[in-house]
Amino acid sequence: MSDSTTRHRFRLTRRRSLALLALSAALPPARAQTASAADPEANTRWQQVRRSLYGTREIRSGDGIIVLEVPPRAEDAAVVPIAVRAQFAQQPDRHIRQVTVVIDNNPSPIAAILRYTLDSGRADIETRVRIDEYTFVRAVAETGDGQLYMASRYVKASGGCSAPPGKDPASAQASLGRMRLRAQGDPAGTAPLPVQLMISHPNDSGLVMDQLTRQYAPAHFVRKVDVTYAGRLVLSADLDFAISENPNLRFHIAPRAGGGELRAQVVDTRDLKFEQAITLGMAP
């Protein structure tokens, strides 16, 4: 498949993903639902999200495909660590092309839609999320052959989406958009390279009340992240305010002979754009 065809498909997928993120925010309030750890399919909001994303397509168990790691009880509902790990490397005949993270009882349940290319090496993601009340957290992977697989975990946490920010607004604005991008491992080796992207951004959910003014801070969060390596797309993500303040993403890239430029491009809900790039190995 040519690079231009791939980019065209990603643009079409992104437009659809953004529409689904908007749709998720319009779903009925989560508190109208009863979260139960006994039956992961019983939640009404999950059934609505499932229909909006996948229609009547079958979703199989994620065993052997993906693993979802999230603590059963969060120490801080505003900063809950989550990891989705693929159980095999990205190969032309077997790969994961998309992972969707759903937090059933969040005000906007579709937390992230992540699209991977073969240049990701491995379709993993680690980040931190906000959880508003006891809920199932789900990771749905779509493989290259169009099959769907899901892993889910029940998490006890509450109040994460309306928790006050860790930084005061002035400090958050002063550092807005600063990024740190780093990779580990041998760019000329054979194993996928771990990459970390840290973004200074308040990621305001729009649900936090100022206790003095009694006003809500407007929603302002990172909505899109694109990562390229040596000019080729690795990862494209549509994100929602469920991602915690100062987003921190960990993922992989496939090594390339001669190395090249690793670049991250970030866009927020005010259409502010930020970029960071580093060079790995010896550029050709």
PDB file of N, CA and C in Angstrom, residues 246-284:
ATOM      1  N   ASN A 246      -1.601  16.854  31.754  1.00  0.00           N
ATOM      2  CA  ASN A 246      -0.230  16.611  31.276  1.00  0.00           C
ATOM      3  C   ASN A 246      -0.102  15.196  30.691  1.00  0.00           C
ATOM      4  N   PRO A 247      -0.722  14.961  29.534  1.00  0.00           N
ATOM      5  CA  PRO A 247      -0.730  13.616  28.945  1.00  0.00           C
ATOM      6  C   PRO A 247       0.664  13.019  28.800  1.00  0.00           C
ATOM      7  N   ASN A 248       0.744  11.754  29.141  1.00  0.00           N
ATOM      8  CA  ASN A 248       1.994  11.003  29.083  1.00  0.00           C
ATOM      9  C   ASN A 248       1.698   9.713  28.338  1.00  0.00           C
ATOM     10  N   LEU A 249       2.247   9.566  27.145  1.00  0.00           N
ATOM     11  CA  LEU A 249       1.980   8.394  26.305  1.00  0.00           C
ATOM     12  C   LEU A 249       3.259   7.592  26.113  1.00  0.00           C
ATOM     13  N   ARG A 250       3.137   6.301  26.267  1.00  0.00           N
ATOM     14  CA  ARG A 250       4.256   5.385  26.000  1.00  0.00           C
ATOM     15  C   ARG A 250       3.803   4.395  24.934  1.00  0.00           C
ATOM     16  N   PHE A 251       4.646   4.209  23.930  1.00  0.00           N
ATOM     17  CA  PHE A 251       4.290   3.336  22.807  1.00  0.00           C
ATOM     18  C   PHE A 251       5.580   2.825  22.191  1.00  0.00           C
ATOM     19  N   HIS A 252       5.527   2.237  21.002  1.00  0.00           N
ATOM     20  CA  HIS A 252       6.720   1.688  20.353  1.00  0.00           C
ATOM     21  C   HIS A 252       6.835   2.178  18.908  1.00  0.00           C
ATOM     22  N   ILE A 253       8.043   2.101  18.392  1.00  0.00           N
ATOM     23  CA  ILE A 253       8.290   2.291  16.967  1.00  0.00           C
ATOM     24  C   ILE A 253       9.171   1.149  16.491  1.00  0.00           C
ATOM     25  N   ALA A 254       9.006   0.776  15.228  1.00  0.00           N
ATOM     26  CA  ALA A 254       9.856  -0.251  14.641  1.00  0.00           C
ATOM     27  C   ALA A 254      11.206   0.353  14.288  1.00  0.00           C
ATOM     28  N   PRO A 255      12.319  -0.341  14.560  1.00  0.00           N
ATOM     29  CA  PRO A 255      13.636   0.197  14.195  1.00  0.00           C
ATOM     30  C   PRO A 255      13.782   0.301  12.684  1.00  0.00           C
ATOM     31  N   ARG A 256      14.619   1.237  12.248  1.00  0.00           N
ATOM     32  CA  ARG A 256      14.868   1.425  10.817  1.00  0.00           C
ATOM     33  C   ARG A 256      16.368   1.539  10.597  1.00  0.00           C
ATOM     34  N   ALA A 257      16.874   0.886   9.601  1.00  0.00           N
ATOM     35  CA  ALA A 257      18.291   0.990   9.264  1.00  0.00           C
ATOM     36  C   ALA A 257      18.628   2.440   8.938  1.00  0.00           C
ATOM     37  N   GLY A 258      19.636   2.968   9.572  1.00  0.00           N
ATOM     38  CA  GLY A 258      20.024   4.353   9.333  1.00  0.00           C
ATOM     39  C   GLY A 258      19.323   5.346  10.226  1.00  0.00           C
ATOM     40  N   GLY A 259      18.315   4.911  10.999  1.00  0.00           N
ATOM     41  CA  GLY A 259      17.622   5.819  11.901  1.00  0.00           C
ATOM     42  C   GLY A 259      16.784   6.836  11.148  1.00  0.00           C
ATOM     43  N   GLY A 260      16.639   8.012  11.730  1.00  0.00           N
ATOM     44  CA  GLY A 260      15.838   9.066  11.114  1.00  0.00           C
ATOM     45  C   GLY A 260      15.208   9.952  12.162  1.00  0.00           C
ATOM     46  N   GLU A 261      14.351  10.853  11.716  1.00  0.00           N
ATOM     47  CA  GLU A 261      13.703  11.798  12.622  1.00  0.00           C
ATOM     48  C   GLU A 261      12.426  11.204  13.210  1.00  0.00           C
ATOM     49  N   LEU A 262      12.315  11.284  14.523  1.00  0.00           N
ATOM     50  CA  LEU A 262      11.097  10.913  15.233  1.00  0.00           C
ATOM     51  C   LEU A 262      10.378  12.207  15.597  1.00  0.00           C
ATOM     52  N   ARG A 263       9.152  12.358  15.136  1.00  0.00           N
ATOM     53  CA  ARG A 263       8.428  13.623  15.303  1.00  0.00           C
ATOM     54  C   ARG A 263       7.032  13.377  15.869  1.00  0.00           C
ATOM     55  N   ALA A 264       6.643  14.211  16.835  1.00  0.00           N
ATOM     56  CA  ALA A 264       5.298  14.179  17.394  1.00  0.00           C
ATOM     57  C   ALA A 264       4.610  15.501  17.104  1.00  0.00           C
ATOM     58  N   GLN A 265       3.396  15.437  16.584  1.00  0.00           N
ATOM     59  CA  GLN A 265       2.578  16.614  16.306  1.00  0.00           C
ATOM     60  C   GLN A 265       1.299  16.518  17.127  1.00  0.00           C
ATOM     61  N   VAL A 266       0.988  17.578  17.854  1.00  0.00           N
ATOM     62  CA  VAL A 266      -0.127  17.588  18.796  1.00  0.00           C
ATOM     63  C   VAL A 266      -1.053  18.748  18.464  1.00  0.00           C
ATOM     64  N   VAL A 267      -2.364  18.495  18.512  1.00  0.00           N
ATOM     65  CA  VAL A 267      -3.377  19.539  18.305  1.00  0.00           C
ATOM     66  C   VAL A 267      -4.371  19.453  19.451  1.00  0.00           C
ATOM     67  N   ASP A 268      -4.743  20.615  20.030  1.00  0.00           N
ATOM     68  CA  ASP A 268      -5.733  20.599  21.095  1.00  0.00           C
ATOM     69  C   ASP A 268      -7.077  21.122  20.608  1.00  0.00           C
ATOM     70  N   THR A 269      -8.034  21.223  21.511  1.00  0.00           N
ATOM     71  CA  THR A 269      -9.397  21.586  21.131  1.00  0.00           C
ATOM     72  C   THR A 269      -9.543  23.059  20.748  1.00  0.00           C
ATOM     73  N   ARG A 270      -8.520  23.847  20.967  1.00  0.00           N
ATOM     74  CA  ARG A 270      -8.519  25.231  20.477  1.00  0.00           C
ATOM     75  C   ARG A 270      -7.722  25.349  19.185  1.00  0.00           C
ATOM     76  N   ASP A 271      -7.384  24.214  18.611  1.00  0.00           N
ATOM     77  CA  ASP A 271      -6.598  24.129  17.383  1.00  0.00           C
ATOM     78  C   ASP A 271      -5.199  24.715  17.541  1.00  0.00           C
ATOM     79  N   LEU A 272      -4.706  24.759  18.779  1.00  0.00           N
ATOM     80  CA  LEU A 272      -3.306  25.097  19.002  1.00  0.00           C
ATOM     81  C   LEU A 272      -2.472  23.877  18.628  1.00  0.00           C
ATOM     82  N   LYS A 273      -1.340  24.122  17.951  1.00  0.00           N
ATOM     83  CA  LYS A 273      -0.511  23.032  17.456  1.00  0.00           C
ATOM     84  C   LYS A 273       0.879  23.099  18.078  1.00  0.00           C
ATOM     85  N   PHE A 274       1.385  21.927  18.445  1.00  0.00           N
ATOM     86  CA  PHE A 274       2.696  21.820  19.073  1.00  0.00           C
ATOM     87  C   PHE A 274       3.464  20.681  18.410  1.00  0.00           C
ATOM     88  N   GLU A 275       4.770  20.830  18.306  1.00  0.00           N
ATOM     89  CA  GLU A 275       5.605  19.798  17.685  1.00  0.00           C
ATOM     90  C   GLU A 275       6.890  19.601  18.482  1.00  0.00           C
ATOM     91  N   GLN A 276       7.391  18.401  18.425  1.00  0.00           N
ATOM     92  CA  GLN A 276       8.682  18.074  19.007  1.00  0.00           C
ATOM     93  C   GLN A 276       9.302  16.982  18.153  1.00  0.00           C
ATOM     94  N   ALA A 277      10.619  17.081  17.903  1.00  0.00           N
ATOM     95  CA  ALA A 277      11.298  16.080  17.074  1.00  0.00           C
ATOM     96  C   ALA A 277      12.677  15.807  17.629  1.00  0.00           C
ATOM     97  N   ILE A 278      13.118  14.572  17.484  1.00  0.00           N
ATOM     98  CA  ILE A 278      14.481  14.177  17.811  1.00  0.00           C
ATOM     99  C   ILE A 278      14.998  13.301  16.685  1.00  0.00           C
ATOM    100  N   THR A 279      16.302  13.160  16.573  1.00  0.00           N
ATOM    101  CA  THR A 279      16.902  12.311  15.544  1.00  0.00           C
ATOM    102  C   THR A 279      17.492  11.079  16.200  1.00  0.00           C
ATOM    103  N   LEU A 280      17.171   9.917  15.650  1.00  0.00           N
ATOM    104  CA  LEU A 280      17.673   8.654  16.155  1.00  0.00           C
ATOM    105  C   LEU A 280      18.672   8.066  15.200  1.00  0.00           C
ATOM    106  N   GLY A 281      19.788   7.567  15.694  1.00  0.00           N
ATOM    107  CA  GLY A 281      20.792   6.928  14.863  1.00  0.00           C
ATOM    108  C   GLY A 281      21.386   7.897  13.866  1.00  0.00           C
ATOM    109  N   MET A 282      21.903   7.390  12.782  1.00  0.00           N
ATOM    110  CA  MET A 282      22.487   8.182  11.705  1.00  0.00           C
ATOM    111  C   MET A 282      21.454   8.353  10.603  1.00  0.00           C
ATOM    112  N   ALA A 283      21.018   9.557  10.377  1.00  0.00           N
ATOM    113  CA  ALA A 283      20.048   9.803   9.309  1.00  0.00           C
ATOM    114  C   ALA A 283      20.672   9.443   7.972  1.00  0.00           C
ATOM    115  N   PRO A 284      19.906   8.842   7.044  1.00  0.00           N
ATOM    116  CA  PRO A 284      20.462   8.457   5.749  1.00  0.00           C
ATOM    117  C   PRO A 284      20.848   9.656   4.914  1.00  0.00           C
TER     118      PRO A 284
END
